[in-house]
XYZ file of C-alpha atoms in Angstrom:
434
model
C 19.309 -58.201 -42.032
C 19.867 -59.710 -39.454
C 22.717 -57.754 -38.566
C 20.973 -54.999 -38.907
C 17.961 -56.285 -36.224
C 20.732 -57.111 -33.887
C 21.915 -53.559 -33.361
C 18.302 -52.041 -33.295
C 17.406 -54.233 -31.167
C 20.838 -53.486 -28.554
C 19.819 -49.808 -29.734
C 16.373 -50.140 -27.598
C 17.282 -51.875 -24.972
C 20.372 -48.812 -24.336
C 17.702 -46.509 -24.540
C 15.052 -49.240 -22.345
C 18.658 -48.912 -19.916
C 18.861 -45.552 -19.805
C 15.218 -44.899 -18.783
C 15.192 -46.821 -16.304
C 18.613 -45.609 -14.670
C 17.260 -41.853 -15.146
C 14.261 -42.844 -13.045
C 15.983 -44.216 -10.217
C 17.959 -41.415 -9.068
C 17.406 -39.536 -5.934
C 14.547 -37.290 -6.518
C 16.803 -34.276 -5.417
C 19.438 -34.844 -8.366
C 16.591 -34.604 -11.009
C 14.484 -32.079 -9.564
C 12.642 -30.372 -11.932
C 10.410 -26.579 -12.509
C 7.195 -26.973 -11.794
C 4.560 -25.554 -13.943
C 1.112 -24.287 -13.884
C -0.978 -23.102 -16.929
C -2.434 -19.596 -16.939
C -6.327 -18.780 -16.405
C -6.710 -17.876 -20.232
C -4.319 -20.947 -21.040
C -2.642 -19.327 -23.383
C 0.901 -20.531 -21.922
C 3.020 -22.084 -19.124
C 4.635 -20.475 -16.790
C 6.949 -21.597 -13.832
C 5.011 -21.646 -10.156
C 5.336 -18.401 -8.015
C 5.254 -16.217 -11.106
C 2.156 -14.050 -11.619
C -0.439 -14.753 -13.898
C -1.605 -12.229 -16.221
C -5.033 -12.319 -17.200
C -6.555 -12.724 -19.959
C -6.639 -10.091 -22.598
C -10.041 -8.200 -22.075
C -10.643 -4.668 -23.798
C -9.613 -5.315 -27.070
C -13.419 -4.307 -28.912
C -13.541 -5.577 -32.551
C -13.993 -1.939 -33.133
C -13.329 1.004 -32.728
C -15.262 2.761 -29.852
C -17.964 5.405 -30.016
C -19.706 7.408 -27.852
C -22.157 4.748 -26.618
C -21.883 1.683 -24.084
C -18.019 1.263 -23.102
C -16.630 -2.012 -22.595
C -16.224 -2.956 -19.134
C -13.041 -2.556 -17.440
C -11.308 -6.415 -17.872
C -10.963 -8.622 -14.740
C -8.552 -7.195 -12.360
C -4.988 -8.834 -12.661
C -3.508 -11.064 -9.945
C -0.390 -9.531 -8.368
C -0.082 -12.901 -5.565
C 2.010 -15.783 -6.758
C 1.328 -18.798 -6.358
C 2.043 -21.631 -4.620
C 5.427 -22.528 -3.994
C 7.466 -26.023 -4.219
C 8.407 -26.791 -0.524
C 11.474 -28.133 -2.883
C 12.041 -24.643 -4.767
C 14.623 -22.630 -3.517
C 12.384 -19.868 -5.377
C 10.971 -17.192 -3.153
C 9.056 -14.214 -4.703
C 10.166 -10.588 -4.021
C 8.950 -8.386 -1.603
C 7.051 -5.791 -3.769
C 8.752 -3.018 -3.569
C 6.320 -0.605 -6.140
C 4.218 -0.462 -8.692
C 4.943 1.364 -11.559
C 2.882 3.122 -13.966
C 3.887 4.586 -16.833
C 1.286 6.515 -19.020
C 0.898 5.833 -22.557
C -1.094 6.189 -26.357
C -1.825 2.333 -27.783
C 0.281 3.609 -31.049
C 3.303 4.546 -28.998
C 4.485 0.664 -29.687
C 8.187 1.625 -30.673
C 8.427 3.839 -26.653
C 7.659 1.117 -24.576
C 9.975 -1.582 -26.384
C 12.354 1.243 -25.595
C 11.207 1.743 -22.205
C 11.244 -1.784 -21.497
C 14.790 -2.413 -22.682
C 16.353 0.670 -20.087
C 14.316 -0.148 -17.868
C 15.574 -4.250 -17.730
C 11.902 -4.755 -16.246
C 12.751 -8.440 -15.673
C 16.146 -8.177 -13.684
C 13.515 -4.647 -11.870
C 10.762 -7.550 -11.548
C 13.523 -9.556 -9.474
C 14.113 -6.421 -7.677
C 10.052 -6.280 -6.533
C 8.928 -3.685 -9.080
C 5.851 -4.194 -11.645
C 6.109 -2.012 -14.923
C 3.155 -1.432 -16.079
C 2.007 0.409 -19.084
C -1.929 2.663 -19.158
C -3.850 2.407 -21.638
C -8.039 3.549 -21.597
C -11.049 1.594 -21.989
C -12.646 3.934 -23.949
C -10.502 4.091 -26.858
C -10.589 3.847 -30.672
C -7.930 2.124 -31.577
C -8.100 0.037 -35.196
C -8.228 -3.296 -35.452
C -4.377 -3.461 -36.351
C -3.990 -1.223 -33.956
C -5.753 -3.798 -31.735
C -4.140 -6.581 -32.640
C -0.373 -5.492 -32.512
C -1.586 -4.342 -28.947
C -2.970 -8.287 -28.215
C 0.532 -9.467 -29.464
C 1.979 -7.518 -27.305
C 0.268 -7.871 -24.299
C 0.259 -12.320 -24.564
C 4.543 -11.058 -24.951
C 4.995 -8.936 -22.388
C 1.631 -9.106 -19.729
C 2.388 -6.105 -18.897
C -0.375 -3.876 -20.282
C -3.397 -2.440 -18.100
C -6.055 -0.245 -19.217
C -8.173 1.898 -16.666
C -11.301 3.457 -16.608
C -10.476 6.187 -18.736
C -10.800 7.870 -22.058
C -7.856 7.391 -24.495
C -8.883 9.436 -27.449
C -9.177 13.051 -25.261
C -7.264 15.763 -25.505
C -7.115 15.567 -21.751
C -6.499 11.416 -22.281
C -3.596 11.712 -19.438
C -5.305 13.704 -17.715
C -7.603 11.125 -17.279
C -5.481 8.495 -17.768
C -3.834 9.285 -15.012
C -6.390 9.301 -12.050
C -7.599 6.320 -13.319
C -4.140 4.620 -12.798
C -4.137 5.650 -8.825
C -7.494 4.109 -9.096
C -6.641 1.084 -10.550
C -3.777 0.572 -8.218
C -5.693 1.061 -5.479
C -8.318 -1.610 -6.480
C -6.431 -4.487 -8.503
C -2.468 -4.051 -7.505
C -2.481 -4.632 -2.898
C 0.531 -5.034 -0.638
C 3.477 -2.867 -2.805
C 4.498 0.119 -0.766
C 5.152 2.478 -3.757
C 3.229 3.324 -6.279
C 5.085 5.295 -9.299
C 3.404 7.861 -12.017
C 5.151 8.524 -14.733
C 5.329 9.106 -18.443
C 6.296 7.300 -21.629
C 7.551 10.699 -22.468
C 10.371 10.089 -19.353
C 13.002 7.505 -18.601
C 13.596 7.101 -14.716
C 16.430 5.082 -13.454
C 14.882 2.320 -11.182
C 18.067 1.449 -9.310
C 18.690 5.178 -8.619
C 14.528 5.608 -7.335
C 15.590 2.662 -5.667
C 17.821 4.004 -2.788
C 15.411 7.129 -2.943
C 12.515 4.934 -1.519
C 15.557 3.484 1.043
C 16.199 6.618 2.139
C 12.309 8.133 2.725
C 11.674 4.421 4.578
C 14.666 5.081 6.951
C 12.715 8.542 7.690
C 10.701 7.139 10.006
C 7.241 8.740 8.247
C 4.389 8.118 6.343
C 2.221 9.502 3.567
C 5.201 10.326 1.085
C 4.904 12.600 -1.843
C 7.554 12.254 -4.009
C 9.021 14.732 -6.928
C 9.965 17.999 -8.694
C 8.006 20.700 -7.327
C 5.743 23.947 -7.305
C 2.591 26.643 -5.997
C -0.927 26.287 -6.208
C -4.156 27.084 -5.670
C -7.497 25.512 -6.022
C -10.757 25.846 -5.915
C -12.944 23.645 -4.623
C -16.186 21.987 -5.835
C -16.054 24.749 -8.742
C -18.278 24.328 -12.017
C -14.834 24.848 -13.924
C -13.215 21.798 -14.539
C -9.631 23.105 -14.561
C -10.363 24.666 -11.399
C -5.911 25.949 -10.018
C -5.583 29.700 -9.043
C -3.155 32.300 -8.806
C -0.085 32.210 -11.037
C 2.240 29.067 -11.453
C 5.694 28.931 -11.911
C 8.862 26.367 -11.659
C 9.979 27.689 -8.579
C 8.773 25.409 -5.936
C 9.620 24.433 -2.270
C 13.325 25.469 -1.939
C 16.295 25.892 0.447
C 17.180 28.943 -1.019
C 14.179 30.382 0.517
C 10.339 31.566 -0.282
C 9.536 32.037 -3.242
C 8.119 35.956 -5.011
C 5.087 33.909 -6.538
C 4.379 32.398 -3.429
C 4.004 35.256 -1.686
C 1.358 36.740 -4.363
C -0.312 33.020 -3.881
C -0.921 33.512 -0.334
C -1.762 37.235 -0.824
C -4.615 36.350 -3.067
C -5.622 33.417 -0.390
C -6.946 36.260 1.574
C -10.428 37.511 1.990
C -11.383 39.620 -0.687
C -8.006 38.594 -2.402
C -8.654 36.704 -6.080
C -8.276 33.562 -5.057
C -9.957 33.720 -1.776
C -12.027 30.745 -1.707
C -9.133 28.239 -2.956
C -7.621 25.895 -0.897
C -3.327 26.222 -0.618
C -1.172 27.175 -1.429
C 0.114 23.284 -1.833
C 3.122 21.847 -3.344
C 2.292 19.330 -6.355
C 4.182 17.183 -8.308
C 5.591 17.661 -12.096
C 3.169 14.628 -13.873
C 6.503 13.193 -15.531
C 7.628 11.586 -11.916
C 5.695 11.457 -9.106
C 5.601 8.391 -5.711
C 3.511 7.709 -2.837
C 3.570 5.429 -0.591
C 0.440 3.254 -0.005
C -0.380 4.939 3.107
C -0.811 8.534 0.853
C -1.608 6.544 -2.294
C -4.676 4.332 -0.560
C -6.246 7.764 1.504
C -6.846 10.042 -1.604
C -8.042 7.336 -4.295
C -10.000 6.182 -1.415
C -11.844 9.088 -0.145
C -15.463 10.219 -1.745
C -13.464 13.205 -2.173
C -11.807 12.193 -5.015
C -14.215 9.896 -6.111
C -16.443 12.863 -6.475
C -14.158 14.136 -8.464
C -13.495 11.285 -10.621
C -17.240 10.584 -11.506
C -16.802 14.296 -12.596
C -14.843 14.950 -14.330
C -13.417 11.407 -16.159
C -17.280 10.717 -16.957
C -17.430 14.518 -18.878
C -19.125 14.896 -22.402
C -18.551 18.160 -23.654
C -15.191 20.785 -22.874
C -14.465 22.265 -21.017
C -11.876 19.168 -19.972
C -10.074 18.723 -16.523
C -6.466 18.894 -18.235
C -4.273 20.323 -15.481
C -3.533 16.392 -13.919
C -0.262 17.099 -11.749
C -1.791 20.089 -9.890
C -5.387 18.374 -9.347
C -4.050 15.310 -7.867
C -1.968 17.749 -5.512
C -5.194 19.352 -4.967
C -7.212 16.148 -3.809
C -3.779 15.337 -1.634
C -4.193 18.821 0.326
C -8.018 18.295 0.244
C -7.218 15.035 1.661
C -4.612 15.761 4.307
C -7.691 18.476 5.818
C -11.010 16.058 5.663
C -8.727 13.767 7.617
C -6.022 15.003 9.355
C -2.860 13.434 7.204
C 0.653 13.872 8.303
C 1.870 14.153 4.808
C 5.715 14.391 3.466
C 6.526 16.538 1.023
C 9.697 15.377 -0.215
C 10.971 17.641 -3.459
C 13.436 16.824 -5.384
C 15.220 20.043 -7.899
C 14.359 20.768 -11.426
C 17.227 20.184 -13.377
C 19.921 18.946 -10.795
C 17.623 15.661 -10.190
C 15.524 15.746 -13.010
C 16.197 16.705 -15.989
C 13.385 18.160 -18.276
C 14.868 17.427 -20.966
C 18.213 16.577 -22.712
C 20.404 19.764 -23.297
C 22.678 19.164 -26.255
C 24.369 23.018 -25.471
C 27.490 23.526 -25.430
C 28.655 21.301 -27.277
C 31.914 20.553 -25.487
C 29.548 20.442 -22.115
C 25.890 18.833 -22.888
C 23.714 19.024 -19.889
C 23.070 15.262 -20.150
C 21.862 12.784 -16.673
C 24.579 13.033 -13.667
C 25.054 11.139 -10.584
C 22.037 13.766 -9.240
C 19.636 12.440 -11.524
C 17.282 10.238 -11.379
C 14.729 11.014 -14.512
C 14.599 12.764 -17.198
C 12.418 14.076 -19.647
C 11.147 14.907 -23.281
C 12.490 11.315 -24.176
C 11.204 10.497 -27.798
C 13.651 8.411 -29.243
C 14.764 5.600 -28.884
C 18.040 7.576 -29.914
C 17.594 10.190 -26.645
C 16.432 6.649 -24.417
C 20.148 5.283 -25.507
C 22.114 8.375 -24.717
C 20.087 9.156 -21.480
C 20.457 5.197 -20.277
C 24.086 5.325 -20.836
C 24.864 8.560 -18.539
C 22.828 6.625 -16.276
C 25.314 3.770 -15.848
C 28.539 5.786 -16.438
C 28.771 7.943 -13.516
C 27.947 7.072 -10.037
C 24.769 7.836 -8.395
C 24.990 10.626 -5.312
C 22.157 9.484 -3.596
C 22.242 13.245 -2.486
C 20.882 13.097 0.848
C 16.994 14.171 1.815
C 16.662 16.950 4.426
C 12.975 18.392 6.454
C 13.611 22.221 7.172
C 10.712 24.371 8.906
C 7.849 24.659 6.479
C 7.298 28.388 7.503
C 11.463 29.443 7.917
C 12.765 28.141 4.832
C 9.908 27.515 2.085
C 7.590 30.733 2.863
C 5.035 28.327 3.414
C 3.198 30.491 6.799
C -0.112 31.515 5.053
C -3.370 29.655 3.986
C -3.864 26.750 6.298
C -7.678 27.936 6.977
C -9.788 27.013 4.256
C -14.302 26.769 3.735
C -13.368 23.387 4.086
C -11.231 22.931 7.422
C -7.896 23.954 8.345
C -5.319 22.327 6.804
C -2.792 20.227 9.788
C 0.678 21.965 9.098
C 1.532 21.308 12.206
C 2.010 17.553 11.603
C 3.029 17.955 7.829
C 7.034 17.574 6.857
C 9.106 19.620 4.652
C 12.145 18.091 3.303
C 14.426 18.668 -0.072
C 16.638 16.251 -1.346
C 19.616 18.589 -0.671
C 21.400 19.900 -3.822
C 25.055 20.916 -2.209
C 25.600 17.148 -1.335
């Protein structure tokens, strides 16, 4: 017993000596990472990381037609103070990405996080967020699952839109731009896509750098086609004239554009409309910060949002991408904006779906592609990601052309709401022959 007691006393003295030795080490040799607790007290975070807001808009019962739950508190996008001894510096805010999703699409959000490598993207200044409507009818099980998902990833935002109506994608898309303007300040670019698309962020970052080097402003980027729209129409979808996939091209004007311009003349089918104007397909849209704010914060867009997001019965607004293109075009008229249209080529830069045929040479993402649409299974997501990573991005250059001579955009500038400032506009394409 005496021998055993001596061994215990010796071990205790050795431990005490080790503690004293560690406490005497210089501070720079035993520096620890400072920690803070988020406002909800849910988990510790390293200083310099963003503090997630407490999970707000989850109801204890499905929403009916009564009062909607108030929107969640704004998520702080500011970095916490950095310790003077820390070498960590937050990445510049490059782009905020809003991915329109549905409450039940847990699997899609899972593989999108994996394929986009959202943690790595965050270190490069890209914030990826999944967008749901605050007015929803989730079941208790769905609400609980979303709560766990938010606690685990901190990347779910609820915007002021309905999430159960057939036109929910249109409402959530417009509400995403509004949310970004109100709660995500400081980013240079803002992107909207859907959870059935898979973009390649490093390739998009190269395109953002190319656009920044152009020395212009008010950028509008995506695969585009032509449309006309009647302002302040009683119908929810006020698009007018033909629509097709033959958008602004280096190959010259399309016959459809010529017909739209004819329809816009006095006495034509679209004489009361504005346009024709280019608008980006909803599977991939990127706006520069100045353009996003110019259209979202305008009285025109606020009136449009109040009118359509509060409709209690059909017909509902469903033409999300054409409606956003109209709001940008109309805002340019009212504010004389120097728009910079940056047009991708369909199928060349954006695959609308993966084509498995012909089997010996399927149409998969190659060195020109930045986005693939209709990715709805984990297998398709893996195939698209493998194709991205096994080809070196060509970074096809942008070329700006004469809007009238090359695009054939020669009319429709005089409207009932003012004149479109075509002389201030840049018409640019991502080349396909590079």
